[in-house]
Amino acid sequence: MGAPVNRRVALARIPQGMPEPADFALVDEPVRSPGVGELLLRTVWLSMDPYQRNWMAGARNYGTAAALGATVIGRAVSEVIQSNDPRFVSGDIVCGETGWQTHPVASAEAVEPVDTSLAPISTALGVLGSPGLTAWVGMLDAGKPGRGETVVVSAAAGAVGAVAGQVARIMGARVVGVAGDPAKCRHVVDDLRFDACVSHRDPDLGAALARECPGGVDVYFDNTGGSVTDAVYRRLARDARIALCGLVAEYGAADARGHDLRSLLASQATLKAFSVRRNLYRMPEWRRQASAWIREGALVYREDVVQGIERAPEAFARMLSGRTLGKALVRVAEDPPRH
Ligand SMILES: NC(=O)c1ccc[n+]([C@@H]2O[C@H](COP(=O)([O-])OP(=O)(O)OC[C@H]3O[C@@H](n4cnc5c(N)ncnc54)[C@H](OP(=O)(O)O)[C@@H]3O)[C@@H](O)[C@H]2O)c1
């Protein structure tokens, strides 16, 4: 057997618009030996998230700025192969920002254990991880829907949107999703049990929203920005709340522009942007709540899986362009047997 190899996906070129295969390079290199307090990991699942596009565009708020040749950043679920830290033993499952690579070496400080008794370990990147927590804190703290109020969620079939809408439904609101195509809209209504869903590819999105939100939009959970946000702003009810979660339609877009503040003034709306990173301390509470809802059948989730680290760039573009349904993941290796 040869020396163990770490295969990683490096940034080869700054993407312009939608990332292309030539923006990335596969690099094989020897696995590094872990030092004191470090772990050698075997990546099992990689998470595909819109913020990675923002990092590629040069945003600096993700720890390191993107540099050519750098491993693409990202969260992953991994198995501990070798531990030089007393908190972990080999065979443990951990989650952390270890990037697009098969055998990262990480500080034990920088990863957290995954509770394998709750659900399949991939959920630590989706419904029981950062996207789920994002949806929950955004809806609770910024959206604050009352019973019977109308909530609109953009990117409703995605990792965050699917949970955000279901949380609003559990809180007693009437929930309308916005998604890319009819199959997604069916999933949002039939499986996620939103009250309605409209497609942002509808040539008259404004009329579709007016039909589904006759009394206006009390809460807008904004995952996208772009033309969806323009259309929803025109339907805001008086004292509407906007939970500004993300602007995936605008990341890396050269022509991104602002939205019409006159609609906010006219409806006397409140806009609150929020970040999951300031709320990570609430993860244990979210996991307890979400696992109970999953057991009761109140909260459902879907995963969209692509096989193989070589296909991470393709999986990433699929997620950004709306060709995924549910949480976008790359399976890098088989799940270890449950212990
Ligand atoms: N504030 C925070 O702390 C925080 C944390 C995590 C994520 N976020 C944000 O939450 C949002 C959703 O993230 P996610 O991980 O759940 O991604 P996702 O929804 O699973 O995937 C992104 C989806 O956005 C939709 N989309 C892309 N371009 C669009 C456009 N031009 N117009 C309308 N929809 C478009 C596509 O679905 P369709 O087929 O429906 O178009 C696409 O699949 C992102 O903006 C992300 O940055 C924020």
XYZ file of C-alpha atoms and ligand atoms in Angstrom:
387
model
C 0.000 0.000 0.000
C 1.344 3.484 -0.869
C 1.467 6.451 1.526
C -2.012 7.786 2.394
C -3.120 10.645 0.185
C -5.155 13.736 0.982
C -7.217 14.710 -2.045
C -8.377 18.315 -1.931
C -10.274 20.717 -4.165
C -8.366 23.976 -4.594
C -9.512 27.283 -6.013
C -7.769 27.597 -9.404
C -9.425 30.801 -10.607
C -11.833 33.349 -9.154
C -15.242 32.398 -10.593
C -17.064 34.961 -12.686
C -20.808 34.432 -12.290
C -21.754 30.769 -11.904
C -18.674 28.682 -10.891
C -17.330 26.399 -13.643
C -15.200 23.223 -13.424
C -12.098 25.148 -14.600
C -12.350 27.372 -11.506
C -11.217 24.398 -9.408
C -8.293 21.943 -9.359
C -7.954 18.526 -7.739
C -4.725 18.208 -5.779
C -3.334 14.980 -4.274
C -0.757 15.372 -1.544
C 0.608 13.282 1.340
C -1.539 13.211 4.462
C -0.050 15.449 7.157
C 0.702 13.913 10.565
C -1.352 15.499 13.339
C 0.522 17.420 16.048
C -0.335 17.737 19.730
C -3.993 18.738 20.158
C -4.770 17.834 16.534
C -6.877 15.168 14.853
C -6.443 13.351 11.561
C -9.881 13.042 9.995
C -11.515 11.101 7.184
C -14.192 13.235 5.549
C -17.527 11.474 5.075
C -19.891 14.330 4.084
C -19.251 17.789 2.615
C -21.767 20.611 2.858
C -22.518 22.793 -0.192
C -23.494 26.280 1.042
C -24.090 29.635 -0.674
C -21.593 31.451 1.609
C -18.779 29.545 -0.149
C -19.622 31.538 -3.290
C -19.227 34.726 -1.270
C -15.810 33.533 -0.044
C -14.776 32.826 -3.654
C -15.801 36.380 -4.531
C -13.329 37.711 -1.956
C -15.542 38.269 1.100
C -13.292 38.316 4.151
C -15.682 37.363 6.923
C -15.078 33.607 6.715
C -11.772 33.255 8.555
C -9.469 33.301 5.522
C -9.821 35.279 2.311
C -9.919 33.189 -0.853
C -6.464 32.705 -2.405
C -5.640 30.798 -5.573
C -4.478 27.305 -4.619
C -6.279 27.388 -1.262
C -8.561 24.512 -0.309
C -12.192 25.539 -0.747
C -13.684 26.287 2.661
C -16.695 24.392 3.903
C -18.240 22.404 6.712
C -17.876 18.643 6.805
C -18.769 15.620 8.895
C -15.769 13.347 9.426
C -14.527 10.306 11.281
C -11.544 10.637 13.612
C -8.717 8.405 12.304
C -6.045 9.466 14.784
C -6.428 11.649 17.852
C -3.672 13.547 19.634
C -6.173 15.160 21.974
C -7.757 13.541 25.057
C -11.270 14.731 24.099
C -11.512 12.463 21.045
C -10.723 8.853 20.173
C -10.476 7.226 16.766
C -13.911 6.333 15.447
C -15.581 9.474 16.853
C -17.695 11.481 14.417
C -17.080 15.239 14.334
C -18.274 18.289 12.430
C -16.202 21.334 11.578
C -15.046 23.820 8.958
C -12.437 21.467 7.487
C -12.879 22.288 3.799
C -13.134 20.274 0.594
C -10.552 17.562 1.318
C -10.573 13.873 2.119
C -8.075 13.717 5.025
C -7.843 17.045 6.859
C -5.822 17.610 10.004
C -7.788 19.839 12.384
C -7.327 21.298 15.817
C -9.543 19.465 18.311
C -10.703 22.943 19.405
C -12.142 23.601 15.961
C -14.497 20.623 15.679
C -17.505 19.465 17.654
C -18.670 15.941 18.335
C -21.708 14.684 16.399
C -24.340 12.858 18.449
C -24.827 9.759 16.295
C -27.923 8.703 18.264
C -30.078 11.604 17.021
C -30.303 11.007 13.265
C -28.053 10.077 10.310
C -24.743 11.923 10.669
C -25.296 13.917 7.449
C -28.030 15.900 9.259
C -25.303 17.663 11.283
C -24.757 19.693 8.085
C -28.438 20.340 7.409
C -31.546 20.183 9.509
C -29.648 19.494 12.782
C -26.786 21.823 11.862
C -26.131 25.378 10.786
C -28.941 25.681 8.158
C -31.570 24.397 10.602
C -30.375 26.662 13.397
C -30.303 29.614 10.978
C -33.928 29.051 10.038
C -35.061 28.682 13.636
C -33.288 31.730 15.114
C -34.229 33.869 12.103
C -37.894 32.983 12.348
C -38.012 33.335 16.148
C -35.931 36.484 16.564
C -36.549 38.434 13.357
C -39.701 37.038 11.710
C -41.761 36.549 14.882
C -44.896 35.358 13.080
C -48.189 35.471 14.973
C -50.922 32.866 14.576
C -52.723 33.296 11.265
C -50.197 35.792 9.882
C -48.901 35.284 6.339
C -45.218 34.347 6.042
C -43.361 34.230 2.712
C -40.113 32.234 2.510
C -37.804 32.484 -0.526
C -35.622 29.517 -1.629
C -38.335 27.538 0.156
C -37.171 24.088 -0.984
C -33.588 24.706 0.139
C -31.797 23.785 3.353
C -32.689 26.932 5.312
C -35.984 27.780 3.613
C -37.530 24.350 4.142
C -36.938 24.557 7.890
C -37.907 28.244 8.149
C -41.301 27.614 6.587
C -41.988 24.537 8.682
C -41.085 26.416 11.880
C -43.503 29.216 10.886
C -46.208 26.623 10.188
C -45.609 25.024 13.611
C -45.947 28.537 15.125
C -49.426 28.771 13.582
C -48.705 31.010 10.599
C -49.949 30.650 7.031
C -46.853 29.936 4.944
C -46.231 30.664 1.268
C -43.002 29.470 -0.342
C -41.154 30.802 -3.373
C -39.154 28.179 -5.297
C -37.682 27.681 -8.721
C -39.865 25.186 -10.539
C -43.160 23.297 -10.325
C -41.573 20.089 -8.930
C -40.035 22.071 -6.081
C -43.311 23.861 -5.450
C -45.102 20.496 -5.218
C -42.521 19.267 -2.694
C -42.931 22.459 -0.651
C -46.708 22.032 -0.441
C -47.071 18.221 -0.376
C -44.095 17.216 1.796
C -43.156 20.336 3.751
C -46.849 21.269 4.172
C -46.607 24.964 3.337
C -50.024 26.397 2.461
C -48.928 27.438 -1.030
C -45.853 27.906 -3.191
C -45.194 30.117 -6.203
C -42.409 29.880 -8.739
C -39.993 32.779 -9.169
C -39.868 31.795 -12.845
C -43.562 32.725 -13.151
C -43.577 35.616 -15.649
C -45.881 37.489 -13.251
C -44.543 36.671 -9.792
C -46.263 39.765 -8.405
C -49.696 38.494 -9.462
C -48.961 35.009 -8.078
C -47.976 36.516 -4.711
C -51.061 38.743 -4.718
C -53.234 35.656 -5.299
C -51.628 33.650 -2.472
C -51.230 36.565 -0.035
C -54.482 38.541 -0.412
C -53.993 40.367 2.900
C -50.336 41.123 2.163
C -47.134 39.631 3.586
C -46.701 39.980 7.357
C -43.309 38.251 7.512
C -40.768 37.819 4.709
C -37.935 35.362 5.392
C -35.503 36.491 2.708
C -32.975 33.899 1.538
C -32.368 35.322 -1.919
C -32.616 39.061 -2.494
C -32.848 39.714 -6.255
C -36.118 39.904 -8.157
C -37.979 37.749 -5.600
C -37.319 40.354 -2.932
C -38.449 43.151 -5.253
C -41.770 41.351 -5.798
C -42.345 40.523 -2.117
C -41.518 44.076 -0.965
C -44.388 45.316 -3.150
C -46.805 43.027 -1.215
C -45.751 43.865 2.363
C -48.569 44.316 4.889
C -48.495 47.118 7.427
C -45.879 46.545 10.181
C -44.329 43.677 8.215
C -41.118 42.079 9.492
C -38.312 41.122 7.116
C -35.911 38.465 8.392
C -32.875 39.052 6.157
C -31.092 35.718 6.079
C -29.128 35.769 2.819
C -28.827 37.123 -0.714
C -27.922 34.068 -2.757
C -29.300 35.684 -5.939
C -26.722 38.446 -5.539
C -23.515 36.655 -4.414
C -20.892 37.079 -7.101
C -23.280 39.075 -9.314
C -21.576 42.077 -10.857
C -24.877 43.912 -11.300
C -26.361 43.455 -7.774
C -28.226 46.573 -6.718
C -30.314 47.688 -3.757
C -34.029 47.182 -3.196
C -36.873 49.687 -3.082
C -36.881 51.204 0.407
C -40.089 53.105 -0.403
C -42.015 49.824 -0.009
C -40.575 49.449 3.478
C -41.496 53.031 4.330
C -45.025 52.620 2.988
C -45.647 49.488 5.073
C -43.683 50.767 8.093
C -41.768 47.510 7.951
C -38.890 46.387 10.168
C -35.882 44.722 8.560
C -33.608 42.615 10.740
C -30.544 40.888 9.330
C -29.054 38.115 11.421
C -26.148 35.695 11.502
C -26.135 32.115 12.680
C -22.527 32.547 13.803
C -23.639 34.697 16.745
C -26.193 32.081 17.725
C -24.146 28.876 17.715
C -24.520 28.625 21.508
C -28.221 27.821 20.847
C -27.381 24.720 18.784
C -28.013 22.187 21.617
C -31.468 23.683 22.219
C -32.250 23.618 18.484
C -31.090 20.000 18.157
C -33.336 18.919 21.054
C -36.315 20.782 19.583
C -35.715 19.694 15.977
C -35.155 16.018 16.823
C -38.428 15.992 18.781
C -40.266 17.575 15.824
C -38.674 15.063 13.430
C -39.752 12.142 15.649
C -43.327 13.542 15.793
C -43.380 14.046 12.008
C -43.869 17.833 12.346
C -40.514 18.579 10.683
C -39.296 16.744 7.596
C -36.093 17.152 5.621
C -34.702 16.182 2.246
C -31.074 15.764 1.177
C -29.630 16.071 -2.333
C -26.530 13.872 -2.557
C -23.741 13.835 -5.149
C -21.095 11.076 -4.839
C -17.361 11.788 -4.755
C -15.153 14.732 -3.815
C -14.179 15.145 -7.498
C -17.770 16.196 -8.115
C -17.905 18.862 -5.373
C -17.591 21.749 -7.885
C -20.465 20.301 -9.921
C -22.572 19.782 -6.771
C -21.865 23.353 -5.723
C -23.023 24.796 -9.063
C -26.114 22.564 -8.936
C -27.048 24.040 -5.556
C -26.453 27.644 -6.626
C -28.436 27.270 -9.829
C -31.429 25.627 -8.141
C -30.957 22.090 -9.500
C -30.946 20.560 -5.985
C -33.912 19.700 -3.796
C -33.207 20.002 -0.066
C -29.821 20.177 1.642
C -27.004 19.895 -0.932
C -24.317 17.388 0.138
C -21.369 15.515 -1.304
C -20.733 12.020 -0.017
C -16.955 11.590 0.155
C -16.890 8.169 1.875
C -19.314 5.624 3.253
C -20.792 6.303 6.703
C -18.859 4.354 9.326
C -20.922 1.547 10.872
C -23.086 2.769 13.826
C -21.456 2.074 17.192
N -27.705 34.554 7.989
C -27.029 33.418 8.194
O -26.389 33.235 9.221
C -27.106 32.354 7.148
C -26.705 31.028 7.454
C -26.852 30.027 6.448
C -27.365 30.371 5.184
N -27.708 31.680 4.955
C -28.278 32.075 3.662
O -29.496 31.391 3.488
C -29.788 31.320 2.099
C -30.181 29.873 1.754
O -29.062 29.021 1.993
P -29.198 27.434 1.837
O -27.959 26.837 2.359
O -30.504 27.002 2.388
O -29.195 27.254 0.255
P -30.316 26.498 -0.632
O -31.586 27.256 -0.463
O -30.301 25.054 -0.308
O -29.738 26.685 -2.107
C -29.813 27.931 -2.716
C -31.118 28.046 -3.531
O -31.398 29.404 -3.767
C -32.224 29.498 -4.904
N -31.742 30.553 -5.776
C -30.499 30.679 -6.324
N -30.433 31.753 -7.112
C -31.660 32.340 -7.058
C -32.220 33.484 -7.671
N -31.497 34.247 -8.509
N -33.499 33.812 -7.374
C -34.224 33.038 -6.546
N -33.767 31.922 -5.938
C -32.489 31.579 -6.206
C -32.125 28.153 -5.653
O -33.349 27.431 -5.475
P -34.625 27.638 -6.471
O -34.655 26.478 -7.394
O -35.778 27.676 -5.558
O -34.398 28.896 -7.232
C -31.009 27.450 -4.911
O -31.098 26.051 -4.900
C -28.534 31.807 1.377
O -28.712 33.148 0.983
C -27.467 31.718 2.450
O -26.399 32.601 2.220
C -27.589 32.646 5.897
